[in-house]
C-alpha positions as a LaTeX table, in Angstrom:
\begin{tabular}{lrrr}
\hline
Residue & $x$ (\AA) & $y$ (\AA) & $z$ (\AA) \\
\hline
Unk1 & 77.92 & 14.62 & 95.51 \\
Unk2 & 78.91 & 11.68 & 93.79 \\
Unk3 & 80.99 & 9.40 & 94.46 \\
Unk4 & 83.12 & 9.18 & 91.46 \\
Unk5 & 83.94 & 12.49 & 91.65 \\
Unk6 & 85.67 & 12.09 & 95.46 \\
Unk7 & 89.36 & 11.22 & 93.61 \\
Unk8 & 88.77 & 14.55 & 91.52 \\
Unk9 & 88.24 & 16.30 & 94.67 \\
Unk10 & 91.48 & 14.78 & 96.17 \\
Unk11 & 93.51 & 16.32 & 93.37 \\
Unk12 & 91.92 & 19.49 & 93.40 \\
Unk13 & 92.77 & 19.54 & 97.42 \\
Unk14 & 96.44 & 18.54 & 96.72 \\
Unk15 & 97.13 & 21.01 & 94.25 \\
Unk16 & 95.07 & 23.72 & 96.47 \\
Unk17 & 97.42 & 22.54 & 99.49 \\
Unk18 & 100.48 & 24.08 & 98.01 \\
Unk19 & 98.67 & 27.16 & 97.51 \\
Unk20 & 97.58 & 27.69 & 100.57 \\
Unk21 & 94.10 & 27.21 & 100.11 \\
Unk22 & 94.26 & 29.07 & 96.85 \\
Unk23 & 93.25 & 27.55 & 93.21 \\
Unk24 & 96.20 & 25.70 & 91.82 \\
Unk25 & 98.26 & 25.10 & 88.94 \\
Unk26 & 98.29 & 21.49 & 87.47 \\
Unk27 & 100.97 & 20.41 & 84.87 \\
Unk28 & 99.46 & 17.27 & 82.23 \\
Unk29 & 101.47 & 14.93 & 80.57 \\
Unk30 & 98.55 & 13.28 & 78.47 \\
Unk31 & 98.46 & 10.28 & 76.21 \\
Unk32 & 96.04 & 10.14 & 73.24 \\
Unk33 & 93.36 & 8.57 & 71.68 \\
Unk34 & 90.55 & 6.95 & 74.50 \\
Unk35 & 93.04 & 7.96 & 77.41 \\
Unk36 & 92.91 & 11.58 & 76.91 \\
Unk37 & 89.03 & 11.37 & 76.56 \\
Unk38 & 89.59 & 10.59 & 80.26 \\
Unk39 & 91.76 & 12.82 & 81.76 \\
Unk40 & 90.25 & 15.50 & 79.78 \\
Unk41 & 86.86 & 15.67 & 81.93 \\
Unk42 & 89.05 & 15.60 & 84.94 \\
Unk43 & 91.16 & 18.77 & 83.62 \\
Unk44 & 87.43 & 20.02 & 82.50 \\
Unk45 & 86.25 & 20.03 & 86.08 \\
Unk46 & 89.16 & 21.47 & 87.44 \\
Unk47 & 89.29 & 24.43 & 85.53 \\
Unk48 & 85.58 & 24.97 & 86.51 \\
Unk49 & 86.61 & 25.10 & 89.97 \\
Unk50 & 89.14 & 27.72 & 89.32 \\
Unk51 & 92.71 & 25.77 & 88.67 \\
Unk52 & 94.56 & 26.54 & 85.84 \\
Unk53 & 95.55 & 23.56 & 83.41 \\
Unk54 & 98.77 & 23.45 & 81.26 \\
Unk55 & 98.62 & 20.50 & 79.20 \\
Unk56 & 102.03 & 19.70 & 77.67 \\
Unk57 & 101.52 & 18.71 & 73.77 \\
Unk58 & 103.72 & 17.97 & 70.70 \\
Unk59 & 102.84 & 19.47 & 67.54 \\
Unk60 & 101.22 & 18.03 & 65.14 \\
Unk61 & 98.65 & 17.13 & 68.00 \\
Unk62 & 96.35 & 14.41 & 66.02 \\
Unk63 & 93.31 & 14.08 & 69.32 \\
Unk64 & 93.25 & 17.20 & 70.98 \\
Unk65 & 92.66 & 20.35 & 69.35 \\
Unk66 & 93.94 & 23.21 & 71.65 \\
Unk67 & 91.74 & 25.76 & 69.27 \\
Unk68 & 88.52 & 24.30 & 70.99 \\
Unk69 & 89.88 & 23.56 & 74.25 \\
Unk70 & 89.95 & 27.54 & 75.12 \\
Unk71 & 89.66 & 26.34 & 78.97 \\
Unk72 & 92.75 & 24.74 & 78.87 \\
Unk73 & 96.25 & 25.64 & 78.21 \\
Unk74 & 98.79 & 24.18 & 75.70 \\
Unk75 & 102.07 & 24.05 & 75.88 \\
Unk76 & 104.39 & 22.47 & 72.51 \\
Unk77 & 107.23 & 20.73 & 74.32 \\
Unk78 & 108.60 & 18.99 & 71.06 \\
Unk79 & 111.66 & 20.24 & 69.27 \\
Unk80 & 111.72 & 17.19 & 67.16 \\
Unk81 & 111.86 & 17.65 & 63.45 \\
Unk82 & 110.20 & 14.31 & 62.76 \\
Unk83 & 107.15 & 15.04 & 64.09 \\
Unk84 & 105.07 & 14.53 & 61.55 \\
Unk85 & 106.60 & 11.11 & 61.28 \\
Unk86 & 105.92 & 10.93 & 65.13 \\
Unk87 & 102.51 & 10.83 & 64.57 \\
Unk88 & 102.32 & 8.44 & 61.74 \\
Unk89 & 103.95 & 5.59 & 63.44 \\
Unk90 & 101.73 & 6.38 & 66.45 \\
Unk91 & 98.54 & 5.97 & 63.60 \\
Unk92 & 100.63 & 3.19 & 62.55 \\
Unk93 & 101.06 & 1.14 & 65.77 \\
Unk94 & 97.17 & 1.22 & 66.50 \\
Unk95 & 95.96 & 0.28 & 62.94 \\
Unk96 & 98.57 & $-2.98$ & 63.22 \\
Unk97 & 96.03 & $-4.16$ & 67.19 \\
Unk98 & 94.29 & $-5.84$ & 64.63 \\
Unk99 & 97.14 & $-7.78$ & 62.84 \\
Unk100 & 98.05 & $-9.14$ & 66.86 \\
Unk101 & 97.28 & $-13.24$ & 66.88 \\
Unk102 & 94.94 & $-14.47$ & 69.78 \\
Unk103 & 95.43 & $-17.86$ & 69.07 \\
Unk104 & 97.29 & $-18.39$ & 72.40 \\
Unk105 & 98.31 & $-16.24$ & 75.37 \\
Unk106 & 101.51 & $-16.61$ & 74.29 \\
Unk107 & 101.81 & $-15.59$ & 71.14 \\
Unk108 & 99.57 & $-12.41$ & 71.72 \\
Unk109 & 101.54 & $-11.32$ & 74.29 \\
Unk110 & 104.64 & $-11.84$ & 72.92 \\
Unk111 & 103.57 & $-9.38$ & 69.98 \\
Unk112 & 101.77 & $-7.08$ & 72.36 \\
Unk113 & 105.30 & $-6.38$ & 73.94 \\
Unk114 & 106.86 & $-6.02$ & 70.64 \\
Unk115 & 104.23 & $-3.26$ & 69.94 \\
Unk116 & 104.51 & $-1.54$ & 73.37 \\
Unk117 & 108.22 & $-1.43$ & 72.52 \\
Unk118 & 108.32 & 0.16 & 69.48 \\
Unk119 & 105.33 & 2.73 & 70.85 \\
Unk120 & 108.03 & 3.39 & 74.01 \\
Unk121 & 110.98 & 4.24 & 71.54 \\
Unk122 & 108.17 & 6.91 & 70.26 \\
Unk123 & 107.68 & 8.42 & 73.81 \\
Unk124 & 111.03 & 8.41 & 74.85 \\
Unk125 & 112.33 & 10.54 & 72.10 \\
Unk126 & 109.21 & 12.68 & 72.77 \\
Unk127 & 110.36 & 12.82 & 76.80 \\
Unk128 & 113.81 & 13.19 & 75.59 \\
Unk129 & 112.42 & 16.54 & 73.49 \\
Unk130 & 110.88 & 17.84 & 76.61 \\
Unk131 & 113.33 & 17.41 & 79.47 \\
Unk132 & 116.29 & 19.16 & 77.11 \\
Unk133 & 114.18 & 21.56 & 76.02 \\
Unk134 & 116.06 & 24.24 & 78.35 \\
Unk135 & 113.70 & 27.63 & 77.20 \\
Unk136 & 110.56 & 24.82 & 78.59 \\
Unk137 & 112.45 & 23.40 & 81.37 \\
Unk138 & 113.15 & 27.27 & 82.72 \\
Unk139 & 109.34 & 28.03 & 81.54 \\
Unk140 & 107.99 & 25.27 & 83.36 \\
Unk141 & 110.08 & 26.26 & 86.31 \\
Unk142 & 109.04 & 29.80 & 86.81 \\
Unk143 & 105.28 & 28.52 & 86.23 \\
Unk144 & 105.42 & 27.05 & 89.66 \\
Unk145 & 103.05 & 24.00 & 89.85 \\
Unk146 & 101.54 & 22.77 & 92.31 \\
Unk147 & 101.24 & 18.94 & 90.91 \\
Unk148 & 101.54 & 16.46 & 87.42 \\
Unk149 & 98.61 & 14.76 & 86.43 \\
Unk150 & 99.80 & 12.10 & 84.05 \\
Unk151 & 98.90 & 8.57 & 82.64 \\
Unk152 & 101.14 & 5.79 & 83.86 \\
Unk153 & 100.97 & 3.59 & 80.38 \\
Unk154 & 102.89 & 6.43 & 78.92 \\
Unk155 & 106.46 & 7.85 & 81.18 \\
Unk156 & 107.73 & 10.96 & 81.69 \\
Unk157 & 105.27 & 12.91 & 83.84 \\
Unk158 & 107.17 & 11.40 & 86.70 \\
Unk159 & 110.27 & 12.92 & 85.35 \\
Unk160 & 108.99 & 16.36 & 85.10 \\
Unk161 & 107.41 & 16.21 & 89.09 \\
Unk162 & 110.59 & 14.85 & 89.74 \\
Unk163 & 112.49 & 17.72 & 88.16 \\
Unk164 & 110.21 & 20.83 & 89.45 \\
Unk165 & 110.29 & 19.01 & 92.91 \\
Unk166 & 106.35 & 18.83 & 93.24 \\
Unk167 & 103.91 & 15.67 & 93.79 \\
Unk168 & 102.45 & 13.52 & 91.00 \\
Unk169 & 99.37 & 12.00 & 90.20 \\
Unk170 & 98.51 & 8.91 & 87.92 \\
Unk171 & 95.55 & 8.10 & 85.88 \\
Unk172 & 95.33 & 4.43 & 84.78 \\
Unk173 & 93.17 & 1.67 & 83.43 \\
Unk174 & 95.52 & $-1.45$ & 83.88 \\
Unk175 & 99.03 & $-2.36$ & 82.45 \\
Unk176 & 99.54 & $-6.07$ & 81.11 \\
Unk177 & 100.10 & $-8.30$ & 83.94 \\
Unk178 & 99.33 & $-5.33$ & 86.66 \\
Unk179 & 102.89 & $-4.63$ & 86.16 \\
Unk180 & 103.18 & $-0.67$ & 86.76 \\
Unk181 & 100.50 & $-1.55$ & 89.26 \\
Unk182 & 102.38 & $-4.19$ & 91.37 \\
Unk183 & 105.84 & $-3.01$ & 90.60 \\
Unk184 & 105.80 & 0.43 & 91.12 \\
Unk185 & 102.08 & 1.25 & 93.03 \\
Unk186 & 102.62 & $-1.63$ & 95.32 \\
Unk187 & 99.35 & $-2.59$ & 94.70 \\
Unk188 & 98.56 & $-6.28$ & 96.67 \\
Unk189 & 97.26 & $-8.89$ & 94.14 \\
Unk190 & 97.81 & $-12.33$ & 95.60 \\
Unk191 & 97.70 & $-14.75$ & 92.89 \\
Unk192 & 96.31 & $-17.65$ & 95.09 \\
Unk193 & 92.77 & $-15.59$ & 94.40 \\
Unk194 & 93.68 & $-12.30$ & 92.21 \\
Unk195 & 93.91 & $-13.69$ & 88.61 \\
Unk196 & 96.33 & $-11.61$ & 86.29 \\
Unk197 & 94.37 & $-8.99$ & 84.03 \\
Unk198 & 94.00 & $-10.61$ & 80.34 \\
Unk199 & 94.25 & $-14.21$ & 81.46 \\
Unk200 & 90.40 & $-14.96$ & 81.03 \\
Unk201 & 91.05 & $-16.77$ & 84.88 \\
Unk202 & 88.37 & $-15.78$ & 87.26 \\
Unk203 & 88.41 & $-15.33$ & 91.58 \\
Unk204 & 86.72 & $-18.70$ & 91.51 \\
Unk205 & 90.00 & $-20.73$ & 90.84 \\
Unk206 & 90.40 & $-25.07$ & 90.77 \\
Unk207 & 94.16 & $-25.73$ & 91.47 \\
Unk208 & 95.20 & $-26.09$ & 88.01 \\
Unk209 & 93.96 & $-22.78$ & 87.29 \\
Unk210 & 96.02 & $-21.07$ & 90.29 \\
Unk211 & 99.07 & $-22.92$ & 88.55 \\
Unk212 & 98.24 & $-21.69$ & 85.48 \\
Unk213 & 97.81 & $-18.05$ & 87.49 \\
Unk214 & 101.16 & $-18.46$ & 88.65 \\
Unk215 & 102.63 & $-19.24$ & 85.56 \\
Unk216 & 101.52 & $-15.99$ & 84.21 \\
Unk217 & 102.55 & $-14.12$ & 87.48 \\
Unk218 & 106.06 & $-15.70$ & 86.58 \\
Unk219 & 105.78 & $-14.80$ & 82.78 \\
Unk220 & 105.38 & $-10.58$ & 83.08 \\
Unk221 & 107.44 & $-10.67$ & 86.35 \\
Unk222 & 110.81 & $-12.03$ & 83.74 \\
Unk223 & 109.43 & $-12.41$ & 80.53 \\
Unk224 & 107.23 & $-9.97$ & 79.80 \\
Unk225 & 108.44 & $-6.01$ & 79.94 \\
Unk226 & 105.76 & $-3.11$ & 79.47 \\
Unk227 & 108.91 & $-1.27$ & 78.44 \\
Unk228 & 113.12 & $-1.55$ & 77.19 \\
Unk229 & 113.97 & $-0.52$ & 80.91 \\
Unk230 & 117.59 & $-0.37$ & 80.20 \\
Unk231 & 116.38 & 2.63 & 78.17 \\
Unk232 & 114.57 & 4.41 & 80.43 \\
Unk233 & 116.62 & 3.79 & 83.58 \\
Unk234 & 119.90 & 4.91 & 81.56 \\
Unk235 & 117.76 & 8.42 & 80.39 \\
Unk236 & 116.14 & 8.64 & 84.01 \\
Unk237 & 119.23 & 8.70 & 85.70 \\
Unk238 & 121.33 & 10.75 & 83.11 \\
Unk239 & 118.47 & 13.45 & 83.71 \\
Unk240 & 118.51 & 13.44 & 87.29 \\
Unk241 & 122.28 & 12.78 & 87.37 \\
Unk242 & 122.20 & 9.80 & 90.20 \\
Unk243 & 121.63 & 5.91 & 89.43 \\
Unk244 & 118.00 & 5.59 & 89.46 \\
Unk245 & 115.43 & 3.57 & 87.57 \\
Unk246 & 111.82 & 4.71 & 85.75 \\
Unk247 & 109.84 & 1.83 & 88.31 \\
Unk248 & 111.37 & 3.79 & 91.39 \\
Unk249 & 110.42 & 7.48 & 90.54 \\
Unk250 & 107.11 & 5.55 & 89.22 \\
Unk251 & 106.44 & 4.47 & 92.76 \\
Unk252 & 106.64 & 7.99 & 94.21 \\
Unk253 & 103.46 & 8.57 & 92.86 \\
Unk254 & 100.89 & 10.37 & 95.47 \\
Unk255 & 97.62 & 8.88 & 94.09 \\
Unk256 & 96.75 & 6.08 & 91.14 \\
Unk257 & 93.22 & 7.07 & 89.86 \\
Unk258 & 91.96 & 4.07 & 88.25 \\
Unk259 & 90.05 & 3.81 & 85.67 \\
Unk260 & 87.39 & 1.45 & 86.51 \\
Unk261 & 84.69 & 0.49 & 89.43 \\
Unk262 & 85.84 & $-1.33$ & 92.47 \\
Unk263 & 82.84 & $-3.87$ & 91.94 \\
Unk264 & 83.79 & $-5.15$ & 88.47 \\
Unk265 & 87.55 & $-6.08$ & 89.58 \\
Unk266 & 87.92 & $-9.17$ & 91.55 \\
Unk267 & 88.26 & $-8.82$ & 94.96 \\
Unk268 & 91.90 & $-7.82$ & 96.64 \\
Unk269 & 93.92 & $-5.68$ & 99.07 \\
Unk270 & 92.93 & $-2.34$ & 98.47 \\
Unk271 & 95.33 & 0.66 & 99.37 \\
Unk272 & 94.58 & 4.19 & 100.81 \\
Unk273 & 96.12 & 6.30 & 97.75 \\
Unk274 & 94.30 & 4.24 & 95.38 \\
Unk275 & 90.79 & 5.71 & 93.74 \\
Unk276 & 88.25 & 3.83 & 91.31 \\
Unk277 & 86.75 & 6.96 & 88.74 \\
Unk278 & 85.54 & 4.21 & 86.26 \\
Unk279 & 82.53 & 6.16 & 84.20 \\
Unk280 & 83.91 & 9.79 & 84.51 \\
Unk281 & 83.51 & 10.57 & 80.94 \\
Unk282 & 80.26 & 9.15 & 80.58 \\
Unk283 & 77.60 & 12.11 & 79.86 \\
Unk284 & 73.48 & 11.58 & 79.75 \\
Unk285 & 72.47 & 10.68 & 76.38 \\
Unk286 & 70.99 & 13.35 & 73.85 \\
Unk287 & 68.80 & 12.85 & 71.16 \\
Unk288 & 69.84 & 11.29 & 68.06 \\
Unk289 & 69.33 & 13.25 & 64.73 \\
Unk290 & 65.65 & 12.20 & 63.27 \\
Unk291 & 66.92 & 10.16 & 60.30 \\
Unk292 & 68.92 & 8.42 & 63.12 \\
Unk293 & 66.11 & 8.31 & 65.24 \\
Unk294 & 63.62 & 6.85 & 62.24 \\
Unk295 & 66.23 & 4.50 & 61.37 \\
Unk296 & 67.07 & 2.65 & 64.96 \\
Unk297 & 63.09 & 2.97 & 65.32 \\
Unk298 & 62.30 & 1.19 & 62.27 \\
Unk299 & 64.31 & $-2.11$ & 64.20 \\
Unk300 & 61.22 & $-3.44$ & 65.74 \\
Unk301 & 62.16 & $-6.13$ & 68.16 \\
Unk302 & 65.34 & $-7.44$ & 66.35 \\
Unk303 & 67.08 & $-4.19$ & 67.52 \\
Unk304 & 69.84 & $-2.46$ & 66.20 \\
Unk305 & 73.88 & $-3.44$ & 65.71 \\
Unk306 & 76.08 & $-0.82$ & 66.37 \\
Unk307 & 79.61 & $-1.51$ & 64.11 \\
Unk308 & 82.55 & 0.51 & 64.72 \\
Unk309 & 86.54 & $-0.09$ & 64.81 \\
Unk310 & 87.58 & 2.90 & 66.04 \\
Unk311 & 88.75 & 6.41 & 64.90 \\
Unk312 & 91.83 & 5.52 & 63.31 \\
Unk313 & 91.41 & 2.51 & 61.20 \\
Unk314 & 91.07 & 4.46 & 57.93 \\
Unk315 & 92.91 & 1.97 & 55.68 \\
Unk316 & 90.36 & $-0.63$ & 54.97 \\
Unk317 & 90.65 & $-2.00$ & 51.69 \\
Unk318 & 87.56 & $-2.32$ & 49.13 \\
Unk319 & 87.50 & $-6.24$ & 49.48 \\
Unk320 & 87.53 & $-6.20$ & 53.10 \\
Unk321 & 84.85 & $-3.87$ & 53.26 \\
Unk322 & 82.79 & $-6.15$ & 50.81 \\
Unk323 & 83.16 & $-9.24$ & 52.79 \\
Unk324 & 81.87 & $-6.88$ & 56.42 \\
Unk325 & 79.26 & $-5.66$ & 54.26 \\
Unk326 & 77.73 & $-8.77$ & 53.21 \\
Unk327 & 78.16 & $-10.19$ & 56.68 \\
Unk328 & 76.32 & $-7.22$ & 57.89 \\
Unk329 & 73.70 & $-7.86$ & 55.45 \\
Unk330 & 72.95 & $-11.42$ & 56.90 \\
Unk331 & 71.86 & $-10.26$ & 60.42 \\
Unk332 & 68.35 & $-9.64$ & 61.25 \\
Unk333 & 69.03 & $-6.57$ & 62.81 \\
Unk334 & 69.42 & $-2.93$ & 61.58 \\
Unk335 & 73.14 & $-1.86$ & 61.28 \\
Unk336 & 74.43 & 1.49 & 61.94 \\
Unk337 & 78.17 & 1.20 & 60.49 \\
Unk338 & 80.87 & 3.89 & 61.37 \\
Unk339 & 82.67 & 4.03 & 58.24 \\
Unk340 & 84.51 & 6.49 & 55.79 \\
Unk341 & 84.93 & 5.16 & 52.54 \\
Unk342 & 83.41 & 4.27 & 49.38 \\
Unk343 & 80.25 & 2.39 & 49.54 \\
Unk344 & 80.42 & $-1.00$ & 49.49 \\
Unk345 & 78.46 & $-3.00$ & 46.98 \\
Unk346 & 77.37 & $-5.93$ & 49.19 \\
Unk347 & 75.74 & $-3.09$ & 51.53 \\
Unk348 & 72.61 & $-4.65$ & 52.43 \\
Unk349 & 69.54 & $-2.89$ & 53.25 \\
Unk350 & 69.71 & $-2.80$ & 56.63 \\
Unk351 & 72.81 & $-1.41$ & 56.94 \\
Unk352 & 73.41 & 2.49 & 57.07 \\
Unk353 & 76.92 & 3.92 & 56.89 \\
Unk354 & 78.02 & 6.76 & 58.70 \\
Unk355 & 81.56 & 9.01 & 59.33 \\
Unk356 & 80.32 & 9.70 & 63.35 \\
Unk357 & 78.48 & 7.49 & 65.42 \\
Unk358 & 77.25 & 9.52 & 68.68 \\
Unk359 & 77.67 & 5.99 & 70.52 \\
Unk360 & 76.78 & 7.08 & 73.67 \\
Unk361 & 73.66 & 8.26 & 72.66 \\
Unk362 & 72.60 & 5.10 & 70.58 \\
Unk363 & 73.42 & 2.49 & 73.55 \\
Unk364 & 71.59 & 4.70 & 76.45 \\
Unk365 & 68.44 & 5.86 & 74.11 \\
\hline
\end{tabular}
């Protein structure tokens, strides 16, 4: 069996635990775009093994489609009116990664935060939806899971496990600064040889550079915030009615399944509820459709460029375009260029444009 399938196998056993050997019942709090694409082969696999999976949703959904996902369960937990709206800033936030300066650690960070922010005002009105929703809260109650799968970048699946008294499980890639990983996993990441995520510093330190590591352990431990905590504490402990805060319930987690390998992190302490599943939703390549397949072919040994920016940039205007187009058109290469719009008229000859890329299948054929 493989190995990056022995964290799946941990959850399945912890949710079959409660059950008393039987299949269980598993309770997702998901997050969109590339970190449902995740979780989702997880839930995939567990309902082949017999658990049944209630993924909690708002509605409009814009990733998941619970009319295809027949396997899995959906469950609206938004009594929002603005949830159309909801959506749109969500679209809104991602589009506006590109418009985030790099010029300096500083400065991109600095927006980063005021991004995350504004995206964490958007999930805690969505949490806020959930955990009053009484007709839910009773529904969710009477369901009687066994365990919360949920993704730490976005809160509230804590709350929930913490409200129907059962454990919780965490799927991350990494938080800015390794804060939810530090200050709520208790993950070990000594700075003196662990360099902070994003800082471009490797294990392989001179003594400036450690400085400079410590500087930025300094700068997300009282500069930086992932989220307005005042926020979330205030609703976290008006939920549970006692003085708590969202970075302890956080740390009650039962097991962090990261979303990476062990051997492309720099070394460090590694604890026993911790579980590398980098490459779970990677699938073996199928073929690609012949005028694809002609296309990529035709390369010779310049290759091909694959261009994409992602699902939701949609918004491009007809100059920008133009000016990618034309770059495009000065490579040697042949382009294959995920795009939905009107055709350019710099498109050079070796570029092809298309709505869907199958990516996976272009990089492993």
């Amino acid at each position: 069996m493989s190995m990056k399938w022995t964290s799946v196998l941990l959850l399945i056993q912890l949710s079959c635990y409660f059950s008393s050997g039987n299949c269980g019942k598993v309770l997702v709090w998901p997050t969109e775009f590339s970190h449902w694409m995740n979780i989702k082969t997880i839930l995939y696999e567990l309902v082949q093994r017999g658990h049944e999976v209630t993924v909690l949703a708002y509605s409009p959904s814009f990733l998941f489609d619970s009319n295809n996902s027949s396997t899995l369960k959906f469950e609206v937990c938004s009594t929002s009116s603005a949830e159309t709206e909801f959506v749109d800033n969500v679209i809104h936030l991602v589009e506006r990664q590109s418009e985030i300066p790099k010029d300096t650690f500083w400065s991109y960070f600095s927006k980063l935060q005021e991004m995350t922010w504004a995206y964490g005002d958007l999930i805690i009105t969505f949490c806020k939806d959930a955990v009053s929703n009484k007709k839910l809260m009773t529904k969710l109650q009477e369901s009687r899971f066994d365990v919360v799968l949920a993704d730490a970048i976005s809160p509230c699946g804590e709350l929930l496990a913490e409200l129907l008294k059962i454990p919780f499980v965490y799927s991350l890639r990494f938080s800015p600064g390794y804060i939810l990983e530090k200050y709520c996993g208790g993950f070990l990441l000594p700075p003196s040889y662990a360099p902070v995520v994003m800082s471009e510093l490797s294990d392989q330190m001179t003594f400036m550079e450690r400085v400079k590591n410590m500087i930025y352990v300094l700068y997300f431990r009282f500069w930086f915030q992932l989220f307005d905590m005042k926020k979330w504490d205030q609703l976290y402990s008006e939920v549970l009615g006692r003085p708590t805060t969202l970075f302890e319930i956080m740390g009650k987690a039962e097991i962090w399944l990261i979303r990476n390998y062990w051997d492309f992190q720099f070394p460090h302490p590694h604890l026993p509820n911790v579980e590398f599943v980098g490459g779970l939703h990677c699938k073996p390549a199928k073929p690609l459709p012949k005028e694809m397949e002609d296309f990529v072919q035709s390369s010779g040994e310049n290759g091909v460029v694959v261009f994409s920016l992602g699902s939701m940039i949609s918004n491009m205007t007809e100059e920008r375009a133009n000016v990618i187009a034309s770059a495009l058109a000065k490579v040697p290469q042949k382009v294959l260029w995920r795009f939905d719009g009107n055709k350019p008229d710099t498109l050079g000859h070796n570029t092809r444009l298309y709505k869907w890329i199958p990516q996976n299948d272009l990089l492993d054929n």
